[in-house]
Short mmCIF file of C-alpha atoms and ligand atoms in Angstrom, two decimals:
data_model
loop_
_atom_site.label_atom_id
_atom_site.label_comp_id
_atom_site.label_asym_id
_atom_site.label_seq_id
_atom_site.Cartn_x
_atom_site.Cartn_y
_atom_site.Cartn_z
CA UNK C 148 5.68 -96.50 -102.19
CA UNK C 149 7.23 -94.15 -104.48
CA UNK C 150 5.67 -90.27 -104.57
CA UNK C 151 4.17 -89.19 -107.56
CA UNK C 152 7.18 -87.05 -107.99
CA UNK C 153 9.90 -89.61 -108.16
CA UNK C 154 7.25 -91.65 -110.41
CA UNK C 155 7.74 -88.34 -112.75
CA UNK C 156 11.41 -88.24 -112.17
CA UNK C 157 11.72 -91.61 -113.17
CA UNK C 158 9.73 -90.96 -116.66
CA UNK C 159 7.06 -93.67 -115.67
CA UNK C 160 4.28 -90.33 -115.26
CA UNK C 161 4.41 -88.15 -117.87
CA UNK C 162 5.35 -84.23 -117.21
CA UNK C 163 6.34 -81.39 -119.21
CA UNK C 164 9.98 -81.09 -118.35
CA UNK C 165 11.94 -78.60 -117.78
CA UNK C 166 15.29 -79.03 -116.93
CA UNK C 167 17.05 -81.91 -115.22
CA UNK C 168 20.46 -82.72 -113.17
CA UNK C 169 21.66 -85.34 -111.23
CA UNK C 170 19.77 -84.03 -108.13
CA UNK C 171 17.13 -81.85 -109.17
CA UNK C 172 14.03 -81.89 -111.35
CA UNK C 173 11.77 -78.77 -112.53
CA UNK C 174 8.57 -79.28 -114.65
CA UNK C 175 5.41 -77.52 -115.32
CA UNK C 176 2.36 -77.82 -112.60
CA UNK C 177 -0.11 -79.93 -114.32
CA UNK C 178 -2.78 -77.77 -112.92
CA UNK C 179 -1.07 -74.24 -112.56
CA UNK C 180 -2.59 -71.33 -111.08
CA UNK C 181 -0.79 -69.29 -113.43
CA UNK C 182 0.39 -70.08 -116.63
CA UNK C 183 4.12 -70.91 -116.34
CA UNK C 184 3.51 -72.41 -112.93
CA UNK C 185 6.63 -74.62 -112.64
CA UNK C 186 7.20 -77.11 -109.90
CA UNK C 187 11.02 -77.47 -108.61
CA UNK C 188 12.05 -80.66 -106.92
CA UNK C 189 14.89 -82.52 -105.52
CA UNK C 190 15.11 -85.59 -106.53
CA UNK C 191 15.49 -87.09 -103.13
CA UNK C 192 12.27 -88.50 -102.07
CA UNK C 193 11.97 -86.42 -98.57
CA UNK C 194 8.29 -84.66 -97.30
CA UNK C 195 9.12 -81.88 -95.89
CA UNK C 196 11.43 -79.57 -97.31
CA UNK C 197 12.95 -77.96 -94.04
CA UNK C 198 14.29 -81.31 -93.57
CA UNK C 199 16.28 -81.49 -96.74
CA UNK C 200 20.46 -81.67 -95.82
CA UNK C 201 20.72 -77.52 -95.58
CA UNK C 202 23.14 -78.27 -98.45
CA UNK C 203 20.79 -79.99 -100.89
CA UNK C 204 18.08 -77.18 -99.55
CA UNK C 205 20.53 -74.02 -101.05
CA UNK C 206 21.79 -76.19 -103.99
CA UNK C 207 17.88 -76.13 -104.51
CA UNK C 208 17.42 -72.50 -104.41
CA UNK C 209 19.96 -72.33 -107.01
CA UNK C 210 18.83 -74.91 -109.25
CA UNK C 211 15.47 -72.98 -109.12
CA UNK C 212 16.90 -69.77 -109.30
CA UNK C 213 17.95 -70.28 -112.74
CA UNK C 214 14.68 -71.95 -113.67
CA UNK C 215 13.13 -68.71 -112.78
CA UNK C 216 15.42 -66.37 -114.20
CA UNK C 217 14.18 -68.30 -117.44
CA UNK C 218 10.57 -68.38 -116.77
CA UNK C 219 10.54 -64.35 -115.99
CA UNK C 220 12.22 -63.82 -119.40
CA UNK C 221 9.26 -66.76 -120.98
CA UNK C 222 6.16 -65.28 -119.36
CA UNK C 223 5.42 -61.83 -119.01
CA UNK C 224 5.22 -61.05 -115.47
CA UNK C 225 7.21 -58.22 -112.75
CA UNK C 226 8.44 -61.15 -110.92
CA UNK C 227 8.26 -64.87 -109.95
CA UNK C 228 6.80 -65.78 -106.74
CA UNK C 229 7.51 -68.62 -104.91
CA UNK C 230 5.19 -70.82 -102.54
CA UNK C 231 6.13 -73.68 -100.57
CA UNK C 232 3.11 -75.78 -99.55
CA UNK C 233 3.41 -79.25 -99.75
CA UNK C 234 0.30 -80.42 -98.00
CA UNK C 235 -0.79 -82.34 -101.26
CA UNK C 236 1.90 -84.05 -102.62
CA UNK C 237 4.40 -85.41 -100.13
CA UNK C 238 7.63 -85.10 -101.80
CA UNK C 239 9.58 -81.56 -101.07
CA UNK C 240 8.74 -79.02 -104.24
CA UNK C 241 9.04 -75.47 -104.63
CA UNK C 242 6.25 -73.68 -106.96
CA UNK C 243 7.91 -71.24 -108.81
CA UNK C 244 4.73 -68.58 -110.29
CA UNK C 245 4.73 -65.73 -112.93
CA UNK C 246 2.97 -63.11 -110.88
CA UNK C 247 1.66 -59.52 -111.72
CA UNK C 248 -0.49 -59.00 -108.76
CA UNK C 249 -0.82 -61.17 -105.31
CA UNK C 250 -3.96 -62.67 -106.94
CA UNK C 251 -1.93 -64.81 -109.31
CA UNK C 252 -0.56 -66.74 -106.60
CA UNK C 253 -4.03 -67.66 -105.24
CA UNK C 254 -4.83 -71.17 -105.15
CA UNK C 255 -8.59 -70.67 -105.25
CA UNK C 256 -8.87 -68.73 -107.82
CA UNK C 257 -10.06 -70.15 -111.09
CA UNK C 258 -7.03 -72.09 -113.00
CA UNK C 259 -5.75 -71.72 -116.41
CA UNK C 260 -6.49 -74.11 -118.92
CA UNK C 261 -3.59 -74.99 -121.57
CA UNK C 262 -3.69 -77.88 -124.17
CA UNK C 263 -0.94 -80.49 -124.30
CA UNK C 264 0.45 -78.47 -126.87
CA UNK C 265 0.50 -75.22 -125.11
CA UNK C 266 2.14 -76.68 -121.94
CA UNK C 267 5.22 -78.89 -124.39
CA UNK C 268 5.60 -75.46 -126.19
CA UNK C 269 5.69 -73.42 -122.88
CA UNK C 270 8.13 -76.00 -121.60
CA UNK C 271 10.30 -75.85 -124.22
CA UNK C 272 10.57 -72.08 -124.02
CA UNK C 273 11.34 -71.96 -120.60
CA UNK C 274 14.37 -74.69 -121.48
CA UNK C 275 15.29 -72.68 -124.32
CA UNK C 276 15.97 -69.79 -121.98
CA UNK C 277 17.79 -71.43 -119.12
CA UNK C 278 21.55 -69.98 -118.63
P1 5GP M 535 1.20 -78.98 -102.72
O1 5GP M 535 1.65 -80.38 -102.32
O2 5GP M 535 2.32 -77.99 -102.70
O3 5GP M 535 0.01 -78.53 -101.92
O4 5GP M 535 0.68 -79.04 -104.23
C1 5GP M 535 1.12 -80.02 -105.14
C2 5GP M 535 1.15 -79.45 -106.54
O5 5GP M 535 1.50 -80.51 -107.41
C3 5GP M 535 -0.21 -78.90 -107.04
O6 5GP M 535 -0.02 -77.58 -107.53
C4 5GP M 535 -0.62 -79.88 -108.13
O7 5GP M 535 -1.29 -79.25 -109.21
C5 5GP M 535 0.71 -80.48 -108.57
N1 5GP M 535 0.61 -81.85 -109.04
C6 5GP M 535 -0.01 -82.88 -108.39
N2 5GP M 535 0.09 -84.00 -109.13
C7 5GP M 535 0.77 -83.67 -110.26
C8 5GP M 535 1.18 -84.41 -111.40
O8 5GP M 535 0.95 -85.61 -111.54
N3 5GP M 535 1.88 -83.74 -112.35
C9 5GP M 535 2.17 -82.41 -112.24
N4 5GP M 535 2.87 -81.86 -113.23
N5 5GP M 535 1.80 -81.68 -111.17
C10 5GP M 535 1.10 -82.31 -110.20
#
């Protein structure tokens, strides 16, 4: 069965999207722990990340790199972090998250809440800025 992750590659969930190639996919996390919380995925249906082609895995890093170079200059913060988990959604993704302190990158911490419209306009932005 396809992940919930090639079901929003393939347009039949709906996401706020971000950018899109022929191999990768970035879109906003639907529930972010910080606001501009972006998920980065290839659009290869594999688990686990580490065993992405090493290729595909540093094409990756790039695609996301200039996802985050656009996301820094979007939403105020001294750097993006980025966390791989993985151990809800099986389908390799990257979080890419605005940070100003280490607490912005904890999961248990109460979330942000952002209307459709806030997360399409945030999206958009984030587009808007990529080089
Ligand atoms: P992980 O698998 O790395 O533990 O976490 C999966 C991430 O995917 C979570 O941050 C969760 O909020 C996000 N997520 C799960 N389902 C959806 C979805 O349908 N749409 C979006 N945009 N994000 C999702």
């Amino acid at each position: 069965m396809a992940s919930i992750f090639t079901k929003i590659i393939r347009g039949e969930i709906p996401s706020y999207k971000i950018a899109e190639d022929d191999r990768f996919f970035a879109f906003l996390d639907i529930n972010p722990v910080s606001k501009g919380h972006t998920l980065v995925i290839p659009k290869q249906e594999t688990d686990y990340l580490f065993d992405l082609n090493p290729a595909l895995l540093g094409d990756l890093m790039q695609f996301a790199q200039k996802i985050a170079r656009a996301l820094k200059q979007t939403v105020a913060c001294k750097r993006v972090g980025v966390v791989v988990m993985g151990l809800e959604v099986p389908h390799a993704h990257i979080h890419l998250i605005p940070m100003n302190s280490e607490a912005d990158i904890d999961f248990r911490k109460p979330k942000p809440t952002l209307t459709p419209e806030e997360f399409t306009a945030l999206a958009n932005e984030i587009k808007a800025g990529i080089k």
